[in-house]
PDB file of C-alpha atoms in Angstrom:
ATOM      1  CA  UNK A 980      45.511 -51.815  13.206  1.00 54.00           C
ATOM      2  CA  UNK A 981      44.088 -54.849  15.512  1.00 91.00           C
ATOM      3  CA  UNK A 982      43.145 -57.279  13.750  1.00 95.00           C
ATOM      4  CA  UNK A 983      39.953 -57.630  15.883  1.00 98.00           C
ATOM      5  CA  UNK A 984      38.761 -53.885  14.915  1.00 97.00           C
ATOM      6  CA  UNK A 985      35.287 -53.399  12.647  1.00 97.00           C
ATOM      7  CA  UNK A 986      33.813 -50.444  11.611  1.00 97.00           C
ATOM      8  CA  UNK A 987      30.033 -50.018  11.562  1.00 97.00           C
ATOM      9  CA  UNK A 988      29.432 -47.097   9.322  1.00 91.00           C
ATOM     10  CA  UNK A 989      31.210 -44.095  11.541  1.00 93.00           C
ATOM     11  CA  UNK A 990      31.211 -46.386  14.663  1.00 97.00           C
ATOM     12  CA  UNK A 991      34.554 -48.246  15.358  1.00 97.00           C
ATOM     13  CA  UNK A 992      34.543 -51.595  17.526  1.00 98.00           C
ATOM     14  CA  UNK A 993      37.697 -52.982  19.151  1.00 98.00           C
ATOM     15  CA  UNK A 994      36.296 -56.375  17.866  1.00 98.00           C
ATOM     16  CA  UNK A 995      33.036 -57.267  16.900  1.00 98.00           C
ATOM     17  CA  UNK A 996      32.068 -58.911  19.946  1.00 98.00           C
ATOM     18  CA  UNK A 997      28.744 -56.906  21.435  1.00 98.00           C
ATOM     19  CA  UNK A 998      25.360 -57.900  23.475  1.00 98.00           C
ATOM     20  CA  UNK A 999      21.882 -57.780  22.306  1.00 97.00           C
ATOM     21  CA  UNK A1000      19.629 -55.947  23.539  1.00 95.00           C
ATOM     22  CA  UNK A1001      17.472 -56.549  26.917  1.00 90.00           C
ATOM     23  CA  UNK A1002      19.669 -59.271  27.843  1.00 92.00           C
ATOM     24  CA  UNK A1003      22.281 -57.549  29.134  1.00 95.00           C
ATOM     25  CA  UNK A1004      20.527 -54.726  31.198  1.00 92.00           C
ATOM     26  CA  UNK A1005      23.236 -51.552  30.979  1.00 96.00           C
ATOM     27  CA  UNK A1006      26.234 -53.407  31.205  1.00 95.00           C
ATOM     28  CA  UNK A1007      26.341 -52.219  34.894  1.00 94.00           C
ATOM     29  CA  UNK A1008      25.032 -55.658  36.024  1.00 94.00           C
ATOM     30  CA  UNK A1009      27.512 -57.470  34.332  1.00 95.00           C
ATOM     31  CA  UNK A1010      30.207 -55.697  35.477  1.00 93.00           C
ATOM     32  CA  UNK A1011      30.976 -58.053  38.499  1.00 93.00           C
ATOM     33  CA  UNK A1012      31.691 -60.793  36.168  1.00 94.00           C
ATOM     34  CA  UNK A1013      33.469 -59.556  33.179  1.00 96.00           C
ATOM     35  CA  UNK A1014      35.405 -56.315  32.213  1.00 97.00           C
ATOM     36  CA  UNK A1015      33.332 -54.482  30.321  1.00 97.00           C
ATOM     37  CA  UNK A1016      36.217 -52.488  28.139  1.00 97.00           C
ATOM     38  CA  UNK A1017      37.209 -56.445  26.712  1.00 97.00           C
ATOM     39  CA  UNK A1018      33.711 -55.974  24.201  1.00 98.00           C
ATOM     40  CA  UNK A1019      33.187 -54.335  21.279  1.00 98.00           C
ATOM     41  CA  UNK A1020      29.909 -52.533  22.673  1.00 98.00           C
ATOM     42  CA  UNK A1021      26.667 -52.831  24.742  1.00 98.00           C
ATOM     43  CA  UNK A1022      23.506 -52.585  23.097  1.00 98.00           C
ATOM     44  CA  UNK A1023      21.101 -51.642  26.257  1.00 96.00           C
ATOM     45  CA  UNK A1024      17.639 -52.679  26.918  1.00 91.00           C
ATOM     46  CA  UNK A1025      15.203 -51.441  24.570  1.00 92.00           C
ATOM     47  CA  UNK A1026      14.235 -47.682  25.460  1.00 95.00           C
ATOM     48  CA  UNK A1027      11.133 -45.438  24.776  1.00 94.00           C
ATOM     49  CA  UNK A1028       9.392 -42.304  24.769  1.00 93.00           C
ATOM     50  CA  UNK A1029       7.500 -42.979  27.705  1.00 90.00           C
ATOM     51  CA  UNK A1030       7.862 -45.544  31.033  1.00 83.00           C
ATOM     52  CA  UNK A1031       6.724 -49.272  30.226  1.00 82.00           C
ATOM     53  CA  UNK A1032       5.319 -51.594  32.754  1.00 80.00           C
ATOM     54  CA  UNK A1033       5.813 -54.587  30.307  1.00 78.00           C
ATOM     55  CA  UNK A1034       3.543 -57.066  30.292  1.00 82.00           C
ATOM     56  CA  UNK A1035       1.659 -59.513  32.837  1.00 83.00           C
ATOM     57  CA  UNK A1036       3.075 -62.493  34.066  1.00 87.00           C
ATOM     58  CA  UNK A1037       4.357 -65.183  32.865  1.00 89.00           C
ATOM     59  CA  UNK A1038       6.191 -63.840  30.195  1.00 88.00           C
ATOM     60  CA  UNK A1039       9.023 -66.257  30.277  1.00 88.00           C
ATOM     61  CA  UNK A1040       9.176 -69.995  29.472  1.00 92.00           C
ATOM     62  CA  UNK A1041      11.918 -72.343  28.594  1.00 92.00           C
ATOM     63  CA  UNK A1042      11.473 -74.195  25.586  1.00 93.00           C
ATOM     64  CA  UNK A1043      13.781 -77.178  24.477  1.00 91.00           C
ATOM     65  CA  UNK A1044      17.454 -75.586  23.407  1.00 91.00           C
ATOM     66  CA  UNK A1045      15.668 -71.730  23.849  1.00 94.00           C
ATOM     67  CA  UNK A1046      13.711 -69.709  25.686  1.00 94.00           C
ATOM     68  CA  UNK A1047      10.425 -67.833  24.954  1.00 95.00           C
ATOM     69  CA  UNK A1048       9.821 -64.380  26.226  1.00 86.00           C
ATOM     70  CA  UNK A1049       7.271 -61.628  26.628  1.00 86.00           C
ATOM     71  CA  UNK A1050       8.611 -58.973  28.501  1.00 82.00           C
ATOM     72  CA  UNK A1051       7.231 -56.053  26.018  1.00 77.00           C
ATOM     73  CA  UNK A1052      10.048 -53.905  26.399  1.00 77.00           C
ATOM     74  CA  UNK A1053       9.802 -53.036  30.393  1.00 84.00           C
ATOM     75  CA  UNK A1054      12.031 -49.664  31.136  1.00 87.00           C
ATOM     76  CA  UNK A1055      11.212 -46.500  32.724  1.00 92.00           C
ATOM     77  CA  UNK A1056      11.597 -44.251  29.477  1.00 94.00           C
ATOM     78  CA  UNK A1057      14.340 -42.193  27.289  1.00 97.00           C
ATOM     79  CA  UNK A1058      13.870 -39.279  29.709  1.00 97.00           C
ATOM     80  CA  UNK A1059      14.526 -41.201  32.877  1.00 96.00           C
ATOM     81  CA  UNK A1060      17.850 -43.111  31.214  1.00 97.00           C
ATOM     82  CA  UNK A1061      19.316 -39.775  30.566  1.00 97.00           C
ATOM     83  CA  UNK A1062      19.396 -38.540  33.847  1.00 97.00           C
ATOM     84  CA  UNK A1063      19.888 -41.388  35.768  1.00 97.00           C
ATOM     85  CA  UNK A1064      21.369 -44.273  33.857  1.00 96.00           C
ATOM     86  CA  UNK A1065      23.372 -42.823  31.005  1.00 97.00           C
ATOM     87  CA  UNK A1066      25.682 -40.609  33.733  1.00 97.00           C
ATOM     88  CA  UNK A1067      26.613 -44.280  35.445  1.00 96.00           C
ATOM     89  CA  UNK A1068      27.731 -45.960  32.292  1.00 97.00           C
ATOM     90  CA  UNK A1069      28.566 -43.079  29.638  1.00 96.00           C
ATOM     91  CA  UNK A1070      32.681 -43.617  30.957  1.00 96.00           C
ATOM     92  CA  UNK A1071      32.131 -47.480  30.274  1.00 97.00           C
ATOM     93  CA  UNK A1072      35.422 -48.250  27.909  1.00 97.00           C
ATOM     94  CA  UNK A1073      33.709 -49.880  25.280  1.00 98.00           C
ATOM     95  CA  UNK A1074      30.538 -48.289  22.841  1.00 98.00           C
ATOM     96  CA  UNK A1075      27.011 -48.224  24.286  1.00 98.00           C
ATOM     97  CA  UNK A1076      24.541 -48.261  21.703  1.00 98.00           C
ATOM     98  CA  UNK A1077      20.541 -47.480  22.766  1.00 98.00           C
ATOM     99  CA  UNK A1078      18.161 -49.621  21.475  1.00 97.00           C
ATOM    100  CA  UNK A1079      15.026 -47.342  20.538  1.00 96.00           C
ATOM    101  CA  UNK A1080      11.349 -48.837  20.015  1.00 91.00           C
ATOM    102  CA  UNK A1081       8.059 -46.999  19.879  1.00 89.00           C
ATOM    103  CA  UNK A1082       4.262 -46.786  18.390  1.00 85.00           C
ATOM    104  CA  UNK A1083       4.232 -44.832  16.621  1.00 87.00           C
ATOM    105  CA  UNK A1084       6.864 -43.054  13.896  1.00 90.00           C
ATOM    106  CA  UNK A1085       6.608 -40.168  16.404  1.00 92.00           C
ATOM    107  CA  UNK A1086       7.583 -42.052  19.053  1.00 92.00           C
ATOM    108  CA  UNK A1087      10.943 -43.032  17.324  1.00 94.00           C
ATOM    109  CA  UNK A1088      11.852 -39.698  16.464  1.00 96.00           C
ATOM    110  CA  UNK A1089      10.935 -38.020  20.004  1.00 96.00           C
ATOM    111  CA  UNK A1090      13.177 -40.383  21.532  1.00 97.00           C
ATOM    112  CA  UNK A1091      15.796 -40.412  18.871  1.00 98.00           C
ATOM    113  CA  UNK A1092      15.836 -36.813  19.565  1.00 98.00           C
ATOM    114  CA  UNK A1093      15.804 -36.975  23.166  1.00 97.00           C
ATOM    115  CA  UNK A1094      19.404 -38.853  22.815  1.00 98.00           C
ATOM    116  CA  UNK A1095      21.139 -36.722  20.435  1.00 97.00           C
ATOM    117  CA  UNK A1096      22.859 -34.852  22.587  1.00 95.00           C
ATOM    118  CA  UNK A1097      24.362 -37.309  24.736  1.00 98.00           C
ATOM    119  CA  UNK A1098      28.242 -37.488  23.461  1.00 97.00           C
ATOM    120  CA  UNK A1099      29.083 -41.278  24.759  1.00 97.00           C
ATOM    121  CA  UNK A1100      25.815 -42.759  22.767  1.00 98.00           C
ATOM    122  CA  UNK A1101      27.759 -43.127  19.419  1.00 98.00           C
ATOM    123  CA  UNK A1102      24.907 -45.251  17.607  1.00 98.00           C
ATOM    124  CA  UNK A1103      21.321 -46.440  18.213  1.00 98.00           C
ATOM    125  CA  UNK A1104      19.287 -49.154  17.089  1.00 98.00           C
ATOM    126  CA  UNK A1105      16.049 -49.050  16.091  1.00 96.00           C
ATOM    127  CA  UNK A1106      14.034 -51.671  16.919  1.00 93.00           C
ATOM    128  CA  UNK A1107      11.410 -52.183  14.433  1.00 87.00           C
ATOM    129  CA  UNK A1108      11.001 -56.091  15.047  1.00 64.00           C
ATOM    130  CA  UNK A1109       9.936 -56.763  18.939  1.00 55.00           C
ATOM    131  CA  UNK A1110       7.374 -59.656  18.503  1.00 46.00           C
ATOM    132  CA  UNK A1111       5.886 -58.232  22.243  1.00 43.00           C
ATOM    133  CA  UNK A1112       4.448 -55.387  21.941  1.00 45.00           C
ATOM    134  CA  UNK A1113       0.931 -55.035  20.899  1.00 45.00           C
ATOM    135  CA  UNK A1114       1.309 -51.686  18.718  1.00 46.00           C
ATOM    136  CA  UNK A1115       4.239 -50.838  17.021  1.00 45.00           C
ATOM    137  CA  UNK A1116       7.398 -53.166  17.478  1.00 46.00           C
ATOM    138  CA  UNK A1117       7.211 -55.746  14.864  1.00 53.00           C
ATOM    139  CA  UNK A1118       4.485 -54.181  13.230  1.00 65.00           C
ATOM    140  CA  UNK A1119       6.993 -51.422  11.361  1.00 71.00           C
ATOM    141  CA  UNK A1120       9.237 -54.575  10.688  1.00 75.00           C
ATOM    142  CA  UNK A1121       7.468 -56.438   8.551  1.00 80.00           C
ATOM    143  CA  UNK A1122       6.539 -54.470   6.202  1.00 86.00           C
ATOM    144  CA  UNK A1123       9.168 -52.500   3.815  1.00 90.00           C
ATOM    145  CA  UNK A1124       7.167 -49.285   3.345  1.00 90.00           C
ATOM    146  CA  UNK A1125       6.866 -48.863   6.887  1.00 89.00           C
ATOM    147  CA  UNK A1126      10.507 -49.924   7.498  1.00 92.00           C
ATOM    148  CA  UNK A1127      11.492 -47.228   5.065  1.00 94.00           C
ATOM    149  CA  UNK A1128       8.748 -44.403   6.718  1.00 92.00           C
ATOM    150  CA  UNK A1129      10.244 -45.226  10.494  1.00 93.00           C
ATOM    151  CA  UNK A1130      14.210 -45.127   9.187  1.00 96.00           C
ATOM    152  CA  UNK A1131      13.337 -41.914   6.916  1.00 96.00           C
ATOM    153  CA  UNK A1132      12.224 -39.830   9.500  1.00 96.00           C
ATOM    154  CA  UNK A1133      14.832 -40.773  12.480  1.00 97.00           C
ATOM    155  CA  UNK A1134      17.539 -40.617   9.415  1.00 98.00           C
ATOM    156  CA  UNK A1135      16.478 -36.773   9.699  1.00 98.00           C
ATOM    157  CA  UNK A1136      17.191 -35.999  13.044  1.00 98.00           C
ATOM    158  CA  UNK A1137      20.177 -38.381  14.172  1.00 98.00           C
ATOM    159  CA  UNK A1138      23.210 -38.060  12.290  1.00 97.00           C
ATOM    160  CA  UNK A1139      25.601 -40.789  14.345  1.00 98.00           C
ATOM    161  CA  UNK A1140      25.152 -44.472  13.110  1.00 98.00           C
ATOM    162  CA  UNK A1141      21.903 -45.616  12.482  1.00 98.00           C
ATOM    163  CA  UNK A1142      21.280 -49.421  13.183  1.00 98.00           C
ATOM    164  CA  UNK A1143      18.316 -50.973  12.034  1.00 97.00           C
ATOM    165  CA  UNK A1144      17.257 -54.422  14.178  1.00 96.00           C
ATOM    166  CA  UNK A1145      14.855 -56.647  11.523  1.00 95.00           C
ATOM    167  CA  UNK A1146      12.345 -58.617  11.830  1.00 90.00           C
ATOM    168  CA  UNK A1147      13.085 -62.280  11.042  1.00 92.00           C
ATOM    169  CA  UNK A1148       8.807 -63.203  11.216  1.00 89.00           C
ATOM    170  CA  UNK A1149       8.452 -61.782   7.366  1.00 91.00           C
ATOM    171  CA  UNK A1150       8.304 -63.668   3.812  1.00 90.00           C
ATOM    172  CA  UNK A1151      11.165 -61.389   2.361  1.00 95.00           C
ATOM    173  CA  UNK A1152      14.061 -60.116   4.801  1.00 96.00           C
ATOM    174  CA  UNK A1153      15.834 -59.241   1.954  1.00 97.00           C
ATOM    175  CA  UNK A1154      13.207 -56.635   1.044  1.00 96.00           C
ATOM    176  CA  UNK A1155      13.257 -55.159   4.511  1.00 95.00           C
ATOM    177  CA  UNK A1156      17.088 -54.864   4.558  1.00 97.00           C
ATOM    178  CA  UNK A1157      17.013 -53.175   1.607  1.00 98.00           C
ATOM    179  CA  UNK A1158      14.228 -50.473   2.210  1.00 96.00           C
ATOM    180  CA  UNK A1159      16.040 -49.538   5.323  1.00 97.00           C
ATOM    181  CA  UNK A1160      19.080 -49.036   3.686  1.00 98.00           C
ATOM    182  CA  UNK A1161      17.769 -46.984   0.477  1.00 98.00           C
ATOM    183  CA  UNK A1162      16.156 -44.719   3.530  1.00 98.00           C
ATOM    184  CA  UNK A1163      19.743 -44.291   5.123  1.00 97.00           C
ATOM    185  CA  UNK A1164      20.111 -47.023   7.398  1.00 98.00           C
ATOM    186  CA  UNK A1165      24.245 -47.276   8.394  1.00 98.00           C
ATOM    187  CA  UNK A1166      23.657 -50.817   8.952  1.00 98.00           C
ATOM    188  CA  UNK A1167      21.110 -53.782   9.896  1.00 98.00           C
ATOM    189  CA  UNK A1168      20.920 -56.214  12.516  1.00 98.00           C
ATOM    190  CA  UNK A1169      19.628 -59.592  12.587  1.00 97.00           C
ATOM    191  CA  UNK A1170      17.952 -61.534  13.467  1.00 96.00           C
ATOM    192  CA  UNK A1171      15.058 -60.470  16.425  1.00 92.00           C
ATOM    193  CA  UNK A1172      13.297 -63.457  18.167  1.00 92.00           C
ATOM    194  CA  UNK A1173      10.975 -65.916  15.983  1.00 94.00           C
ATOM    195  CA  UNK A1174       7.753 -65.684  17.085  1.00 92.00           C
ATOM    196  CA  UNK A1175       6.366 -68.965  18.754  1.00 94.00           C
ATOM    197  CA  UNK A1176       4.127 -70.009  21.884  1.00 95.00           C
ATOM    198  CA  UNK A1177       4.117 -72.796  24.522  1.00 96.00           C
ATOM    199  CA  UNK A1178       0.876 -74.701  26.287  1.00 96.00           C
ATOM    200  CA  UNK A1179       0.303 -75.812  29.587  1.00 96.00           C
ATOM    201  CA  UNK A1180      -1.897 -79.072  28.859  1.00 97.00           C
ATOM    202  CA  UNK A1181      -2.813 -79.608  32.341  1.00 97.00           C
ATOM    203  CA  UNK A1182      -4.503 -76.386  32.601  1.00 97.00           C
ATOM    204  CA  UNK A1183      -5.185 -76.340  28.591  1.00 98.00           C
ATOM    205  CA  UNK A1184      -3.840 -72.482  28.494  1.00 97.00           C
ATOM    206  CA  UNK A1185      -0.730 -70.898  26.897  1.00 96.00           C
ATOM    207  CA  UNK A1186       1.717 -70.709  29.455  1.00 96.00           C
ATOM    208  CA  UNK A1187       2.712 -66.583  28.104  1.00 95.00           C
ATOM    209  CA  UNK A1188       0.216 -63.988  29.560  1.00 93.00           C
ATOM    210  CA  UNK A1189       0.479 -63.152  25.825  1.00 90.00           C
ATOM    211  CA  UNK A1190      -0.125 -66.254  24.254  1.00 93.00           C
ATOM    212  CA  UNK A1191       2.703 -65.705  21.950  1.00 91.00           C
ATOM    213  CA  UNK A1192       6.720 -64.410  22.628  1.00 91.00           C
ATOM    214  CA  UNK A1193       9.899 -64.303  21.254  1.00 91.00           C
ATOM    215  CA  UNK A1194      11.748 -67.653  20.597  1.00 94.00           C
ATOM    216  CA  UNK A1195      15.235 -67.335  21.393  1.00 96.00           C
ATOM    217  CA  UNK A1196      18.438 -69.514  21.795  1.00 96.00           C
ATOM    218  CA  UNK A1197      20.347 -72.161  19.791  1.00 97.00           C
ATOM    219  CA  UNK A1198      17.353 -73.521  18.566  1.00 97.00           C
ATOM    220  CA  UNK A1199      17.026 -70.284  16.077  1.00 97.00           C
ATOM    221  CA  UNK A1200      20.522 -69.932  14.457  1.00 98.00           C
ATOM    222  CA  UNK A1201      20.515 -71.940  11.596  1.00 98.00           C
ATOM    223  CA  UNK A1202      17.386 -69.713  10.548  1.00 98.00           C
ATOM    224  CA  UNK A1203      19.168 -66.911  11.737  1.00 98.00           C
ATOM    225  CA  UNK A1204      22.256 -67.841  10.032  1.00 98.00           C
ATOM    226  CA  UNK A1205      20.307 -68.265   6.956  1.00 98.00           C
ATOM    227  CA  UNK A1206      19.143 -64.626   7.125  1.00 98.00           C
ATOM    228  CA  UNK A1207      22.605 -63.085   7.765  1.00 98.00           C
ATOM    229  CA  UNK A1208      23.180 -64.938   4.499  1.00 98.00           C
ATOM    230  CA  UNK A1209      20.703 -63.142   2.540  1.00 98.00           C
ATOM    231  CA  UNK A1210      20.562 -60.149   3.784  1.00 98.00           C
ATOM    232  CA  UNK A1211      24.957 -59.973   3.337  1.00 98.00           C
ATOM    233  CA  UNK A1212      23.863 -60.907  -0.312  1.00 98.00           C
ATOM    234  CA  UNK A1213      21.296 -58.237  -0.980  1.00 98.00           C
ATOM    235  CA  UNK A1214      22.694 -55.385   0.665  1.00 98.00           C
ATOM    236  CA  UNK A1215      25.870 -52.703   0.614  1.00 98.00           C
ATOM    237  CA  UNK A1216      25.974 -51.545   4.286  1.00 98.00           C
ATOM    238  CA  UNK A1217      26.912 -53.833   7.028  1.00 98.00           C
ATOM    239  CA  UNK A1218      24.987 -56.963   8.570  1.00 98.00           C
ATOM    240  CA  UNK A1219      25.578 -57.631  12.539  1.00 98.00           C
ATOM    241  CA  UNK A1220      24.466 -61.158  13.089  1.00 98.00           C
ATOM    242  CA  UNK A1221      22.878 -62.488  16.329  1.00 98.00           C
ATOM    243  CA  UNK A1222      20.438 -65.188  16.959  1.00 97.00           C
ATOM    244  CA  UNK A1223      21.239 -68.579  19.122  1.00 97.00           C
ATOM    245  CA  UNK A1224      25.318 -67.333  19.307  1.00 98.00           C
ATOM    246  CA  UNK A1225      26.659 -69.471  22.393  1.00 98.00           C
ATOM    247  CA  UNK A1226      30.191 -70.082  21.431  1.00 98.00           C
ATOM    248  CA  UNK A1227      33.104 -68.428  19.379  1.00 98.00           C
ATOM    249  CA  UNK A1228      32.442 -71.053  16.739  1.00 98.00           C
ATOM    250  CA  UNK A1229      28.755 -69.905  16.170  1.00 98.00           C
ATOM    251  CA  UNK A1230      30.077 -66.543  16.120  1.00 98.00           C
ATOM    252  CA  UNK A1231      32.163 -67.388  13.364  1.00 98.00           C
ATOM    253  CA  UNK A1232      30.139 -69.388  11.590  1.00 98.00           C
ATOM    254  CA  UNK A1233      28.157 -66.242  11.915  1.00 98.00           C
ATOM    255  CA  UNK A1234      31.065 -63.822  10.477  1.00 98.00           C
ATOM    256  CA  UNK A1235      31.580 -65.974   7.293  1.00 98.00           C
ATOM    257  CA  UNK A1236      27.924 -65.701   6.543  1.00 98.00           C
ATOM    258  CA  UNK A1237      28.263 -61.668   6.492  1.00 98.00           C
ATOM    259  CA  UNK A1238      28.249 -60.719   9.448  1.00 98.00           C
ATOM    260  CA  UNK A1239      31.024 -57.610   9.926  1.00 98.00           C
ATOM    261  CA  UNK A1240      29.805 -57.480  13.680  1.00 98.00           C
ATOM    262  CA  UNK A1241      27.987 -59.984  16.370  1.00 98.00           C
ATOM    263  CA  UNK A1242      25.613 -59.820  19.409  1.00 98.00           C
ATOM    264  CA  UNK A1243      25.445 -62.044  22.160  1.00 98.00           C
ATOM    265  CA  UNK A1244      21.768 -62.419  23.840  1.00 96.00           C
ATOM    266  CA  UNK A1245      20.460 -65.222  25.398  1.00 96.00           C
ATOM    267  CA  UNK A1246      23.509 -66.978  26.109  1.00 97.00           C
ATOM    268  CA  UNK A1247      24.390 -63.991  28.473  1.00 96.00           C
ATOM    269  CA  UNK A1248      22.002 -65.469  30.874  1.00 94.00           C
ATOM    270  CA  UNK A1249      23.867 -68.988  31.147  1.00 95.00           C
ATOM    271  CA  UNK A1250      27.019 -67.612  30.916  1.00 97.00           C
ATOM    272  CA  UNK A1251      27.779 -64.245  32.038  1.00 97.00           C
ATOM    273  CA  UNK A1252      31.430 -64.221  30.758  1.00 97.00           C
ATOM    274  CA  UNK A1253      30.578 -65.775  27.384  1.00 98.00           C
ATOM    275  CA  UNK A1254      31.439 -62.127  25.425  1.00 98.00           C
ATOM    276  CA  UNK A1255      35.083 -62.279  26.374  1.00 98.00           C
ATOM    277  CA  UNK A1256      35.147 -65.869  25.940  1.00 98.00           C
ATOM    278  CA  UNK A1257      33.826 -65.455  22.699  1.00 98.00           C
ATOM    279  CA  UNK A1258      36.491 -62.416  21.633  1.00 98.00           C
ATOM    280  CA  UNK A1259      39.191 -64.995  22.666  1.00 98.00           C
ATOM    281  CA  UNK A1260      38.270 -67.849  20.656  1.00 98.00           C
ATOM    282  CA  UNK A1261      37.816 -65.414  17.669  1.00 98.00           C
ATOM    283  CA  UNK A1262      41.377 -64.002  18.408  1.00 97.00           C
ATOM    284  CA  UNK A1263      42.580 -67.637  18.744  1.00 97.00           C
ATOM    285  CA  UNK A1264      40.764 -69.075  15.460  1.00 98.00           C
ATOM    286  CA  UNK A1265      42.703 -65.641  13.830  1.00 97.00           C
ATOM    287  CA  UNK A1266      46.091 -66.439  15.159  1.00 97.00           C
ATOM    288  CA  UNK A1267      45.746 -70.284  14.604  1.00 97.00           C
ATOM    289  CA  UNK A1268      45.025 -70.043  10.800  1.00 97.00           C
ATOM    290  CA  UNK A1269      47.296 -66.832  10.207  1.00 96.00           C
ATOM    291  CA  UNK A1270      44.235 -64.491   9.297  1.00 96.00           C
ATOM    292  CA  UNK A1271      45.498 -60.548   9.660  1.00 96.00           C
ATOM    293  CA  UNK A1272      41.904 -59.371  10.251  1.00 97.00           C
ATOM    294  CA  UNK A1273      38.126 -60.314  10.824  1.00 98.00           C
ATOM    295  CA  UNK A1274      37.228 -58.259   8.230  1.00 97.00           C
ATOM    296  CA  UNK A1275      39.236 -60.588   5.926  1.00 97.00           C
ATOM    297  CA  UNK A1276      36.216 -63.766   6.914  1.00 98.00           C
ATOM    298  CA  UNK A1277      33.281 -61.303   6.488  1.00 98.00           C
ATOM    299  CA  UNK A1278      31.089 -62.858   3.760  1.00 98.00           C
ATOM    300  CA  UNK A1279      34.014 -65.391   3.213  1.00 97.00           C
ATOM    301  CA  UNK A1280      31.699 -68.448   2.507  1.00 96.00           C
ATOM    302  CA  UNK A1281      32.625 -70.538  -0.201  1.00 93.00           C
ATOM    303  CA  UNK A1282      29.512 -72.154  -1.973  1.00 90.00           C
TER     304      UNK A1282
END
């Protein structure tokens, strides 16, 4: 066995490299600068039951070492990705994992049920933590009885790995992580953006259309970190970590927190070929302190 491989409940990675969610499109558009098959998987853009305009402009702003952003999950709906984007990247070599948001509980499941058929989508994750979207999103995510009600009821009608993407904008992640899992979560993923605005004080307005966005970048991993941490600690299934990742190091440091798995996000943006870089440095750091697998440094911290 590599010592790069993970597995994620029934899902196997050929390292635990992977990109977040709506920063990486479909993989498609990064395919000019890396090769896709050198990544443990592709979590696409955030997908739902029906098309999504987003919302107005601006909903972008860059904030000192981060970015805030307010897109509100834009996308054209589950129905349109499986008959026009899922046949151009279902042969990709690597695992492409749907990210699936909604309203309502309804919502979830519709779509959910609208991808079970399609044999290349080996996992989803449900994305109960988007800070930018005015119903739903976050709303399920920061709350554990709702957690549990949304993960219950897709549990029942998708039997592949089940991914659960929390909230980091709560008291108790801990609580969160483990409601989802008692409901039949395969794993968790942490952490979504932090919630946070920016103000134009020449006009004396927020500078989001929304007021308030997602915070994302190095300025949130050492909260993020902190999470992984926790959550590792308070839960059986596995964690994958994300949040401010811009180097193999981070990713790492992210590993030895608890982290079995990682996603790249806003880094993609600065550095297109950062995923591969990152698998090599994590291949190096293995060879260099003769470490027969990543699964060995998972949780590994010594405190």
């Amino acid at each position: 066995m590599d010592k790069l491989t993970v597995n994620i409940g029934k899902l196997h990675l050929k390292n635990p490299v992977m990109t977040a969610s709506g920063t990486f499109g479909y993989g498609k558009e990064y395919s000019d600068f890396i090769d896709l098959s050198r990544i443990g998987g592709i979590f696409v853009k955030g997908t739902t039951i029906r098309n999504r305009q987003g919302n107005d402009y601006p909903r972008m702003a860059e904030t000192p070492s981060g970015m805030l952003n307010a897109v509100g999950l834009q996308n054209k709906g589950v129905d349109y990705f499986v008959s026009n984007i899922y046949p151009e990247i279902k042969d990709f070599d690597t695992n492409v994992i749907v990210n699936v948001s909604g309203s309502t509980i309804e919502d979830y499941v519709e779509c959910t049920e609208k991808l079970v058929d399609l044999d290349k989508i080996p996992a989803i994750e449900l994305n109960i933590s988007c800070p930018n979207v005015k119903e739903g999103g976050m709303a399920f995510g920061v709350c554990a009885d709702s957690a549990a009600d949304v993960t219950r009821a897709v549990r029942k009608v998708w039997d592949k790995t089940l991914i659960v993407k929390l909230s980091p904008n709560v008291t108790d992640v801990t609580e969160i992580a483990r409601a989802v899992e008692a409901e039949g979560a395969d794993s968790v993923s942490l952490i979504n953006t932090l919630l946070g605005m920016a103000i134009d004080i020449n006009k004396r307005r927020p500078v989001l259309s929304t007021v308030t966005g997602g915070l994302s970048g190095p300025c949130v991993k050492p909260v993020a970190l902190r999470m992984v941490w926790q959550t590792y600690n308070a839960v059986k299934i596995p964690v994958i970590g994300m949040g401010g990742i811009s180097c193999w190091q981070d990713a790492i440091e992210f590993i030895l927190a608890g982290s079995s798995a990682i996603q790249i996000g806003t880094h993609n943006f600065i550095d297109p070929t950062i995923s591969v870089k990152v698998v090599d440095g994590i291949k190096e750091y293995l060879d260099k302190n003769n470490i027969s697998s990543i699964c060995d440094l998972v949780g590994a911290l010594e405190i």
